[in-house]
Short mmCIF file of C-alpha atoms in Angstrom, two decimals:
data_model
loop_
_atom_site.label_atom_id
_atom_site.label_comp_id
_atom_site.label_asym_id
_atom_site.label_seq_id
_atom_site.Cartn_x
_atom_site.Cartn_y
_atom_site.Cartn_z
CA MET A 750 -74.16 -87.17 49.86
CA SER A 751 -72.47 -90.40 48.84
CA THR A 752 -70.41 -90.75 45.72
CA THR A 753 -70.71 -93.89 43.65
CA HIS A 754 -67.73 -95.03 41.68
CA PRO A 755 -67.98 -96.84 38.36
CA PRO A 756 -67.08 -100.52 38.53
CA VAL A 757 -63.38 -101.16 38.08
CA GLN A 758 -62.57 -102.68 34.72
CA LEU A 759 -59.90 -105.35 34.95
CA ALA A 760 -57.83 -106.46 32.00
CA PRO A 761 -58.43 -110.06 30.89
CA GLY A 762 -56.74 -112.39 33.38
CA GLN A 763 -56.14 -109.58 35.87
CA ILE A 764 -57.30 -110.44 39.39
CA PHE A 765 -55.90 -107.52 41.39
CA VAL A 766 -57.21 -103.99 41.31
CA ARG A 767 -54.06 -101.84 41.19
CA GLU A 768 -53.77 -98.30 42.46
CA SER A 769 -50.70 -96.12 42.84
CA ILE A 770 -50.36 -93.34 45.38
CA GLY A 771 -46.93 -91.84 44.91
CA ASN A 772 -44.43 -94.66 45.30
CA VAL A 773 -46.96 -96.98 46.98
CA LEU A 774 -48.58 -99.70 44.89
CA ILE A 775 -51.88 -100.87 46.38
CA LEU A 776 -53.22 -104.28 45.41
CA SER A 777 -56.76 -105.41 46.12
CA PRO A 778 -57.90 -108.86 45.02
CA ALA A 779 -61.09 -108.39 43.02
CA ILE A 780 -62.30 -111.88 44.00
CA ASP A 781 -61.72 -114.42 46.77
CA LEU A 782 -58.50 -116.11 45.74
CA GLY A 783 -58.53 -119.76 46.63
CA SER A 784 -56.28 -122.32 44.97
CA LEU A 785 -58.64 -122.56 41.97
CA HIS A 786 -57.11 -119.31 40.73
CA GLU A 787 -53.48 -120.44 40.94
CA PRO A 788 -52.63 -120.00 37.21
CA GLU A 789 -54.02 -116.45 37.21
CA ILE A 790 -52.22 -115.59 40.45
CA ILE A 791 -48.90 -116.88 39.08
CA HIS A 792 -49.31 -114.97 35.82
CA GLU A 793 -50.25 -111.70 37.48
CA THR A 794 -47.48 -112.04 40.07
CA GLU A 795 -44.93 -112.14 37.24
CA ASP A 796 -46.46 -108.97 35.80
CA LEU A 797 -46.31 -107.26 39.20
CA LEU A 798 -42.67 -108.32 39.68
CA ASP A 799 -41.87 -106.58 36.39
CA ILE A 800 -43.54 -103.41 37.67
CA ILE A 801 -41.53 -103.55 40.90
CA ASN A 802 -38.31 -104.09 38.92
CA HIS A 803 -38.84 -100.93 36.86
CA PRO A 804 -35.52 -99.06 37.06
CA ASP A 805 -36.95 -95.69 38.13
CA GLY A 806 -34.62 -95.52 41.10
CA GLU A 807 -37.36 -94.98 43.69
CA PRO A 808 -38.32 -97.84 45.99
CA ILE A 809 -41.81 -99.15 45.51
CA HIS A 810 -43.74 -99.84 48.67
CA MET A 811 -46.73 -102.16 48.56
CA VAL A 812 -50.01 -102.39 50.43
CA VAL A 813 -52.16 -105.48 50.02
CA ASP A 814 -55.76 -104.58 50.84
CA LEU A 815 -57.73 -107.74 51.61
CA SER A 816 -61.05 -106.05 52.37
CA HIS A 817 -62.81 -108.12 49.69
CA SER A 818 -61.23 -111.45 50.64
CA GLU A 819 -62.63 -113.68 53.33
CA TYR A 820 -60.14 -116.42 52.46
CA PHE A 821 -57.02 -116.97 50.43
CA GLY A 822 -55.14 -120.04 49.39
CA THR A 823 -51.49 -120.98 49.29
CA ALA A 824 -51.06 -119.54 45.80
CA LEU A 825 -51.89 -116.02 46.99
CA LEU A 826 -49.77 -116.48 50.10
CA GLY A 827 -46.84 -117.52 47.90
CA ALA A 828 -47.43 -114.56 45.59
CA ILE A 829 -47.37 -112.10 48.48
CA VAL A 830 -44.12 -113.67 49.75
CA LYS A 831 -42.52 -113.26 46.28
CA LEU A 832 -43.70 -109.67 45.98
CA TRP A 833 -42.53 -108.85 49.52
CA LYS A 834 -39.05 -110.27 48.80
CA ARG A 835 -38.72 -108.19 45.64
CA VAL A 836 -40.07 -105.04 47.31
CA SER A 837 -37.60 -105.57 50.18
CA GLN A 838 -34.69 -106.06 47.77
CA ARG A 839 -35.55 -102.67 46.26
CA GLY A 840 -35.57 -101.01 49.69
CA GLY A 841 -39.36 -100.88 50.00
CA ARG A 842 -41.83 -102.12 52.58
CA LEU A 843 -45.00 -104.20 52.42
CA ALA A 844 -48.04 -103.98 54.69
CA ILE A 845 -51.40 -105.73 54.72
CA CYS A 846 -54.72 -104.19 55.68
CA ASN A 847 -58.39 -104.97 56.16
CA VAL A 848 -57.96 -108.66 56.89
CA SER A 849 -60.81 -110.99 57.82
CA GLN A 850 -60.59 -113.26 60.87
CA ASN A 851 -59.91 -116.24 58.56
CA VAL A 852 -57.01 -114.46 56.85
CA LEU A 853 -55.67 -113.23 60.19
CA GLN A 854 -55.66 -116.81 61.46
CA VAL A 855 -53.68 -117.97 58.40
CA LEU A 856 -51.15 -115.17 58.91
CA HIS A 857 -50.76 -116.13 62.59
CA VAL A 858 -50.37 -119.86 61.86
CA THR A 859 -47.73 -119.15 59.19
CA ARG A 860 -46.13 -116.52 61.47
CA LEU A 861 -46.19 -114.04 58.60
CA ASN A 862 -47.89 -111.57 60.92
CA ALA A 863 -44.46 -111.19 62.55
CA ILE A 864 -42.98 -110.11 59.20
CA TRP A 865 -45.75 -108.08 57.60
CA PRO A 866 -47.45 -105.33 59.56
CA ILE A 867 -51.23 -105.76 59.57
CA HIS A 868 -53.35 -102.60 59.72
CA ASN A 869 -57.04 -101.93 60.18
CA SER A 870 -57.25 -99.44 57.33
CA ARG A 871 -55.64 -98.67 54.01
CA ASP A 872 -54.59 -95.21 55.21
CA GLU A 873 -52.77 -96.70 58.22
CA ALA A 874 -50.98 -99.19 55.97
CA ILE A 875 -49.90 -96.48 53.51
CA LYS A 876 -48.53 -94.33 56.34
CA ALA A 877 -46.68 -97.34 57.75
CA VAL A 878 -44.90 -98.29 54.52
CA ARG A 879 -43.91 -94.69 53.87
CA GLY A 880 -42.26 -94.65 57.29
#
């Protein structure tokens, strides 16, 4: 028996579906994020940086689930770099999962695959950031 989930409602201007599992924040782009979405990406990145900066004392780890993205532009790449730097400053880790061949190629060309672990599933990525 399969369970259907209601469609996720995003706030106006929000482009990432956000989920929290303990101290792990999971981001999933709701749409393919090419450079046409740069203003929205910049705005939401600032909001996410505020969440990461919350002074709760516990590091926030982050998983970026790209299962719904066949492609991403430089704006999203820059956003992930900013988020990763802030997460790292707070003692957390970032991992990426469910990448397409196109995204994997971008990560290899930019050599970001050497910095961010890439996992086949969300569960693997969550386990990895939790250490």
